[in-house]
mmCIF file of C-alpha atoms in Angstrom:
data_model
loop_
_atom_site.group_PDB
_atom_site.id
_atom_site.type_symbol
_atom_site.label_atom_id
_atom_site.label_comp_id
_atom_site.label_asym_id
_atom_site.label_seq_id
_atom_site.Cartn_x
_atom_site.Cartn_y
_atom_site.Cartn_z
ATOM 1 C CA MET A 24 87.786 75.371 112.429
ATOM 2 C CA THR A 25 89.865 78.103 114.165
ATOM 3 C CA VAL A 26 89.434 81.863 113.413
ATOM 4 C CA ALA A 27 91.611 84.849 113.575
ATOM 5 C CA LEU A 28 90.241 88.272 113.486
ATOM 6 C CA VAL A 29 92.744 90.597 111.677
ATOM 7 C CA VAL A 30 92.158 94.428 112.684
ATOM 8 C CA THR A 31 94.078 96.821 110.499
ATOM 9 C CA THR A 32 94.973 100.191 112.167
ATOM 10 C CA TYR A 33 97.082 103.317 111.738
ATOM 11 C CA ASN A 34 97.481 106.023 114.376
ATOM 12 C CA ALA A 35 93.762 105.967 115.467
ATOM 13 C CA PRO A 36 93.853 104.605 119.011
ATOM 14 C CA LEU A 37 90.464 105.850 120.023
ATOM 15 C CA ASP A 38 88.807 104.183 117.094
ATOM 16 C CA LEU A 39 90.671 100.988 117.810
ATOM 17 C CA LYS A 40 89.465 101.065 121.322
ATOM 18 C CA CYS A 41 85.813 101.308 120.153
ATOM 19 C CA THR A 42 86.563 98.371 117.810
ATOM 20 C CA LEU A 43 88.158 96.257 120.495
ATOM 21 C CA ARG A 44 85.382 96.992 122.921
ATOM 22 C CA SER A 45 82.892 95.529 120.405
ATOM 23 C CA VAL A 46 85.178 92.547 119.894
ATOM 24 C CA ALA A 47 84.882 91.903 123.644
ATOM 25 C CA ARG A 48 81.125 91.834 123.465
ATOM 26 C CA GLN A 49 81.080 89.022 120.794
ATOM 27 C CA THR A 50 78.834 85.954 121.567
ATOM 28 C CA VAL A 51 81.675 83.878 119.943
ATOM 29 C CA MET A 52 85.235 84.958 120.433
ATOM 30 C CA PRO A 53 87.807 84.387 117.674
ATOM 31 C CA ASP A 54 90.788 82.176 118.507
ATOM 32 C CA GLU A 55 93.167 85.079 117.611
ATOM 33 C CA ILE A 56 92.861 88.749 117.599
ATOM 34 C CA ILE A 57 95.690 90.299 115.542
ATOM 35 C CA ILE A 58 96.195 93.919 115.392
ATOM 36 C CA ALA A 59 97.784 94.635 111.953
ATOM 37 C CA ASP A 60 99.510 97.991 112.591
ATOM 38 C CA ASP A 61 100.863 99.882 109.669
ATOM 39 C CA GLY A 62 103.444 101.858 111.596
ATOM 40 C CA SER A 63 101.349 103.734 114.338
ATOM 41 C CA ARG A 64 103.018 105.633 117.182
ATOM 42 C CA GLU A 65 103.339 104.676 120.880
ATOM 43 C CA PRO A 66 99.645 105.505 121.899
ATOM 44 C CA THR A 67 98.336 102.657 119.579
ATOM 45 C CA ARG A 68 100.697 100.161 121.254
ATOM 46 C CA GLU A 69 99.535 101.388 124.654
ATOM 47 C CA MET A 70 95.813 100.844 123.657
ATOM 48 C CA VAL A 71 96.482 97.450 122.404
ATOM 49 C CA GLU A 72 98.298 96.454 125.748
ATOM 50 C CA SER A 73 95.359 97.990 127.751
ATOM 51 C CA PHE A 74 93.167 95.173 126.336
ATOM 52 C CA ARG A 75 95.688 92.325 127.154
ATOM 53 C CA PRO A 76 94.224 91.569 130.510
ATOM 54 C CA LEU A 77 90.822 91.052 128.741
ATOM 55 C CA PHE A 78 91.886 89.138 125.723
ATOM 56 C CA GLY A 79 94.991 87.345 127.078
ATOM 57 C CA ASP A 80 97.248 85.390 124.761
ATOM 58 C CA ARG A 81 94.740 85.533 121.891
ATOM 59 C CA LEU A 82 95.666 89.209 121.285
ATOM 60 C CA ARG A 83 98.711 89.901 119.184
ATOM 61 C CA HIS A 84 100.285 93.062 117.793
ATOM 62 C CA VAL A 85 101.890 92.822 114.481
ATOM 63 C CA TRP A 86 103.622 96.200 113.689
ATOM 64 C CA GLN A 87 105.739 97.373 110.931
ATOM 65 C CA PRO A 88 107.786 100.791 110.654
ATOM 66 C CA ASP A 89 105.867 103.652 108.996
ATOM 67 C CA ASP A 90 106.820 103.672 105.376
ATOM 68 C CA GLY A 91 103.824 105.395 103.803
ATOM 69 C CA PHE A 92 100.615 103.626 102.898
ATOM 70 C CA GLN A 93 101.482 99.852 103.184
ATOM 71 C CA LEU A 94 98.235 98.408 103.907
ATOM 72 C CA SER A 95 98.726 95.276 101.674
ATOM 73 C CA ARG A 96 102.074 94.527 103.431
ATOM 74 C CA ILE A 97 100.631 94.615 106.919
ATOM 75 C CA ARG A 98 97.619 92.581 105.947
ATOM 76 C CA ASN A 99 100.228 89.877 104.537
ATOM 77 C CA ARG A 100 102.212 90.020 107.627
ATOM 78 C CA ALA A 101 99.185 89.575 109.795
ATOM 79 C CA ILE A 102 97.807 86.690 107.836
ATOM 80 C CA ALA A 103 101.347 85.002 107.711
ATOM 81 C CA ALA A 104 101.505 85.329 111.613
ATOM 82 C CA ALA A 105 98.063 83.782 112.057
ATOM 83 C CA LYS A 106 97.754 80.168 113.191
ATOM 84 C CA SER A 107 94.056 79.776 112.542
ATOM 85 C CA ASP A 108 92.315 78.045 109.485
ATOM 86 C CA TYR A 109 89.963 81.111 108.763
ATOM 87 C CA ILE A 110 90.636 84.944 108.642
ATOM 88 C CA ILE A 111 88.075 87.466 109.299
ATOM 89 C CA MET A 112 89.355 91.006 108.303
ATOM 90 C CA ILE A 113 88.120 94.255 109.528
ATOM 91 C CA ASP A 114 89.522 97.735 109.922
ATOM 92 C CA GLY A 115 90.270 99.416 113.272
ATOM 93 C CA ASP A 116 87.488 102.099 112.932
ATOM 94 C CA MET A 117 84.611 99.473 112.910
ATOM 95 C CA ILE A 118 82.148 98.813 115.676
ATOM 96 C CA LEU A 119 80.886 95.134 115.449
ATOM 97 C CA ASP A 120 77.363 93.892 116.160
ATOM 98 C CA HIS A 121 77.726 91.371 119.001
ATOM 99 C CA ARG A 122 76.878 88.531 116.571
ATOM 100 C CA PHE A 123 79.534 89.493 113.864
ATOM 101 C CA ILE A 124 82.072 86.676 114.546
ATOM 102 C CA ALA A 125 79.405 83.997 115.060
ATOM 103 C CA GLU A 126 77.662 84.854 111.808
ATOM 104 C CA HIS A 127 80.858 84.970 109.813
ATOM 105 C CA ILE A 128 81.610 81.349 111.050
ATOM 106 C CA ARG A 129 78.050 80.309 110.122
ATOM 107 C CA ASN A 130 78.649 81.493 106.681
ATOM 108 C CA ALA A 131 81.958 80.149 106.094
ATOM 109 C CA ARG A 132 82.150 77.490 103.304
ATOM 110 C CA PRO A 133 84.960 75.608 101.659
ATOM 111 C CA GLY A 134 85.761 76.954 98.240
ATOM 112 C CA CYS A 135 84.223 80.388 99.164
ATOM 113 C CA TYR A 136 85.271 83.763 100.580
ATOM 114 C CA VAL A 137 82.664 86.034 102.368
ATOM 115 C CA ALA A 138 82.144 89.722 101.768
ATOM 116 C CA GLY A 139 79.954 91.904 104.183
ATOM 117 C CA LEU A 140 78.782 95.423 104.202
ATOM 118 C CA ARG A 141 78.803 98.234 106.706
ATOM 119 C CA SER A 142 76.948 101.453 107.689
ATOM 120 C CA MET A 143 78.480 104.883 108.001
ATOM 121 C CA LEU A 144 78.005 106.663 111.234
ATOM 122 C CA ASP A 145 77.787 110.439 111.175
ATOM 123 C CA PRO A 146 80.423 112.624 112.790
ATOM 124 C CA LYS A 147 78.536 113.513 116.049
ATOM 125 C CA VAL A 148 77.608 109.967 116.815
ATOM 126 C CA SER A 149 81.271 109.015 116.017
ATOM 127 C CA GLU A 150 82.594 111.415 118.503
ATOM 128 C CA ARG A 151 80.147 110.344 121.249
ATOM 129 C CA LEU A 152 81.202 106.793 120.744
ATOM 130 C CA ARG A 153 84.956 107.784 121.009
ATOM 131 C CA SER A 154 84.256 109.727 124.201
ATOM 132 C CA ASN A 155 82.014 107.057 125.739
ATOM 133 C CA GLU A 156 79.071 109.357 125.691
ATOM 134 C CA PHE A 157 76.746 107.262 123.443
ATOM 135 C CA ARG A 158 74.059 105.516 125.535
ATOM 136 C CA GLY A 159 72.016 102.549 124.404
ATOM 137 C CA PRO A 160 72.504 99.868 121.791
ATOM 138 C CA LEU A 161 74.121 100.872 118.465
ATOM 139 C CA ALA A 162 71.540 99.714 115.763
ATOM 140 C CA TRP A 163 69.891 100.862 112.565
ATOM 141 C CA TYR A 164 67.171 102.744 114.680
ATOM 142 C CA SER A 165 69.293 104.345 117.359
ATOM 143 C CA ALA A 166 71.942 106.613 115.596
ATOM 144 C CA SER A 167 72.337 108.864 112.626
ATOM 145 C CA MET A 168 74.154 107.025 109.830
ATOM 146 C CA SER A 169 74.246 106.692 105.941
ATOM 147 C CA LEU A 170 73.854 103.158 104.401
ATOM 148 C CA ARG A 171 71.207 102.419 107.026
ATOM 149 C CA LEU A 172 69.927 99.398 105.248
ATOM 150 C CA HIS A 173 73.280 97.762 105.786
ATOM 151 C CA SER A 174 72.650 97.768 109.446
ATOM 152 C CA ILE A 175 69.374 95.856 109.607
ATOM 153 C CA HIS A 176 69.683 92.379 111.092
ATOM 154 C CA ALA A 177 67.577 89.659 109.296
ATOM 155 C CA THR A 178 69.429 86.365 108.912
ATOM 156 C CA TRP A 179 66.497 84.802 107.269
ATOM 157 C CA LEU A 180 67.208 87.085 104.279
ATOM 158 C CA THR A 181 70.842 86.338 104.490
ATOM 159 C CA ARG A 182 70.143 82.732 103.587
ATOM 160 C CA PHE A 183 68.346 83.802 100.299
ATOM 161 C CA LEU A 184 70.923 86.433 99.254
ATOM 162 C CA VAL A 185 74.286 84.888 100.253
ATOM 163 C CA ARG A 186 75.157 83.649 96.864
ATOM 164 C CA HIS A 187 73.738 86.649 94.978
ATOM 165 C CA HIS A 188 77.075 88.135 93.729
ATOM 166 C CA GLY A 189 79.020 85.120 92.660
ATOM 167 C CA LYS A 190 82.249 86.502 90.967
ATOM 168 C CA SER A 191 81.418 90.116 91.402
ATOM 169 C CA VAL A 192 83.559 92.348 93.410
ATOM 170 C CA ARG A 193 81.168 95.236 93.365
ATOM 171 C CA GLN A 194 80.649 96.716 96.815
ATOM 172 C CA LEU A 195 83.402 94.555 98.267
ATOM 173 C CA ILE A 196 85.301 96.055 101.150
ATOM 174 C CA GLY A 197 88.312 94.954 103.077
ATOM 175 C CA ALA A 198 86.805 96.016 106.337
ATOM 176 C CA ASN A 199 84.335 93.251 106.297
ATOM 177 C CA MET A 200 85.780 90.165 104.472
ATOM 178 C CA ALA A 201 86.666 86.646 105.429
ATOM 179 C CA PHE A 202 88.493 83.795 103.609
ATOM 180 C CA TRP A 203 90.291 80.606 104.419
ATOM 181 C CA ARG A 204 94.094 81.312 105.190
ATOM 182 C CA GLU A 205 95.191 78.424 102.729
ATOM 183 C CA ASP A 206 93.263 80.132 99.878
ATOM 184 C CA ALA A 207 94.966 83.480 100.605
ATOM 185 C CA ILE A 208 98.321 81.778 100.532
ATOM 186 C CA CYS A 209 97.450 80.236 97.111
ATOM 187 C CA ALA A 210 96.675 83.737 95.773
ATOM 188 C CA ASN A 211 99.878 84.955 97.416
ATOM 189 C CA GLY A 212 97.881 87.274 99.662
ATOM 190 C CA PHE A 213 97.571 91.098 99.031
ATOM 191 C CA ASP A 214 99.485 92.669 96.149
ATOM 192 C CA GLU A 215 102.095 94.909 97.843
ATOM 193 C CA SER A 216 102.675 96.879 94.654
ATOM 194 C CA PHE A 217 99.523 98.859 95.935
ATOM 195 C CA THR A 218 101.001 101.549 97.848
ATOM 196 C CA ASN A 219 98.046 104.000 97.737
ATOM 197 C CA TRP A 220 94.419 103.532 98.893
ATOM 198 C CA GLY A 221 91.964 101.916 96.727
ATOM 199 C CA GLU A 222 91.049 98.608 94.849
ATOM 200 C CA GLU A 223 93.808 96.432 96.702
ATOM 201 C CA GLU A 224 91.052 94.246 98.292
ATOM 202 C CA ARG A 225 89.083 93.877 95.129
ATOM 203 C CA GLU A 226 92.135 92.845 93.162
ATOM 204 C CA PHE A 227 92.830 90.149 95.770
ATOM 205 C CA ALA A 228 89.218 89.046 95.496
ATOM 206 C CA ILE A 229 89.585 88.755 91.632
ATOM 207 C CA ARG A 230 92.607 86.517 92.077
ATOM 208 C CA LEU A 231 90.568 84.253 94.372
ATOM 209 C CA ASN A 232 87.875 84.146 91.766
ATOM 210 C CA ASN A 233 90.399 83.228 89.230
ATOM 211 C CA LEU A 234 91.370 80.355 91.438
ATOM 212 C CA GLY A 235 87.797 79.135 91.456
ATOM 213 C CA ILE A 236 86.946 80.512 94.877
ATOM 214 C CA ARG A 237 83.469 82.038 94.853
ATOM 215 C CA ARG A 238 82.098 85.021 96.758
ATOM 216 C CA ARG A 239 79.384 84.679 99.486
ATOM 217 C CA THR A 240 77.763 88.015 100.372
ATOM 218 C CA MET A 241 76.621 88.447 103.845
ATOM 219 C CA VAL A 242 73.600 90.793 103.610
ATOM 220 C CA PHE A 243 71.491 91.518 106.699
ATOM 221 C CA SER A 244 74.025 89.778 108.988
ATOM 222 C CA GLY A 245 77.631 90.272 110.027
ATOM 223 C CA ILE A 246 76.615 93.933 110.816
ATOM 224 C CA GLN A 247 79.267 96.633 111.443
ATOM 225 C CA PHE A 248 79.198 100.430 111.807
ATOM 226 C CA HIS A 249 81.951 102.699 110.440
ATOM 227 C CA LEU A 250 83.220 105.589 112.686
ATOM 228 C CA TYR A 251 83.335 108.768 110.749
ATOM 229 C CA HIS A 252 86.720 110.172 109.803
ATOM 230 C CA PRO A 253 87.786 112.540 106.981
ATOM 231 C CA THR A 254 89.180 110.875 103.880
ATOM 232 C CA ARG A 255 91.697 112.063 101.374
ATOM 233 C CA LYS A 256 91.520 110.248 98.036
ATOM 234 C CA ASP A 257 94.365 110.535 95.563
ATOM 235 C CA GLU A 258 92.396 110.272 92.270
ATOM 236 C CA ASP A 259 95.496 109.770 90.121
ATOM 237 C CA ALA A 260 96.640 106.895 92.288
ATOM 238 C CA LEU A 261 93.135 105.428 92.417
ATOM 239 C CA ALA A 262 93.053 105.425 88.694
ATOM 240 C CA GLN A 263 96.245 103.640 88.507
ATOM 241 C CA ASN A 264 95.174 101.080 91.038
ATOM 242 C CA GLY A 265 91.911 100.623 88.817
ATOM 243 C CA GLU A 266 94.223 99.856 85.791
ATOM 244 C CA ARG A 267 96.070 97.121 88.071
ATOM 245 C CA LEU A 268 92.624 95.712 88.807
ATOM 246 C CA ARG A 269 91.516 95.513 85.258
ATOM 247 C CA ALA A 270 94.815 93.969 84.266
ATOM 248 C CA THR A 271 94.294 91.174 86.800
ATOM 249 C CA ILE A 272 90.751 90.569 85.341
ATOM 250 C CA ALA A 273 92.061 90.665 81.672
ATOM 251 C CA ALA A 274 94.864 88.229 82.235
ATOM 252 C CA GLY A 275 93.232 85.881 84.645
ATOM 253 C CA ILE A 276 95.972 86.324 87.190
ATOM 254 C CA THR A 277 95.837 84.016 90.259
ATOM 255 C CA ARG A 278 99.087 85.080 92.101
ATOM 256 C CA CYS A 279 100.624 88.406 92.583
ATOM 257 C CA GLU A 280 104.396 88.732 92.403
ATOM 258 C CA LYS A 281 105.129 90.585 95.747
ATOM 259 C CA GLY A 282 102.962 89.083 98.268
ATOM 260 C CA ILE A 283 102.660 86.870 101.316
ATOM 261 C CA ASP A 284 105.214 84.386 100.468
ATOM 262 C CA GLN A 285 107.874 86.683 101.777
ATOM 263 C CA TYR A 286 106.780 86.163 105.383
ATOM 264 C CA LEU A 287 105.862 82.338 105.483
#
């Protein structure tokens, strides 16, 4: 099985630098590292290119012009560009435990997708990481964070809990998610009618569920740490996205209308 790591980013080159450094420390390297760039400016391209000597041809930069929030579109473009069998999807503000890729591979199963969790670093720790001032291993005991439980590594517990959620999309995040590329194409990828933040990855997961593809939840493995940054949620847009999600559930929809097939 071949594996592509898809890293979404938008105008956050220092965060992306932290993410790619953690990718470089993986015990198992992905076959492809695809930067899914939703219209970032030149500093992000320069940051990506600075890692090319380290990653070589496995590093690819898939960019689209800035047209507002088009996360679903750039994810579809990146998945379409991938040549690998299996997609591991993260955001470009995540720092990965060195076993992250290996543990996602270990938990991959036919007929399933995988959803992991994350811990949230506090602002001071995040700034120290961006400026290379943080010393020592990043772990549940070494830094201030919320959702600390999600950063505890205990793979023996993962084996007991991996099937716990079944069809549920509760706590599912696109920043720690993996699926077979063929399954994503069957569901027509991410729904590009989502042009504001919120619920787009859960709606995708519901369509996978409706296709008979079941969720495996990686608890206590596939550890990642989220760099702090301010967020601005549009509550009206989030409510509209929630309506789309509920419509997909109610109608048993398996494919979105505007999706990955445009790029295949």
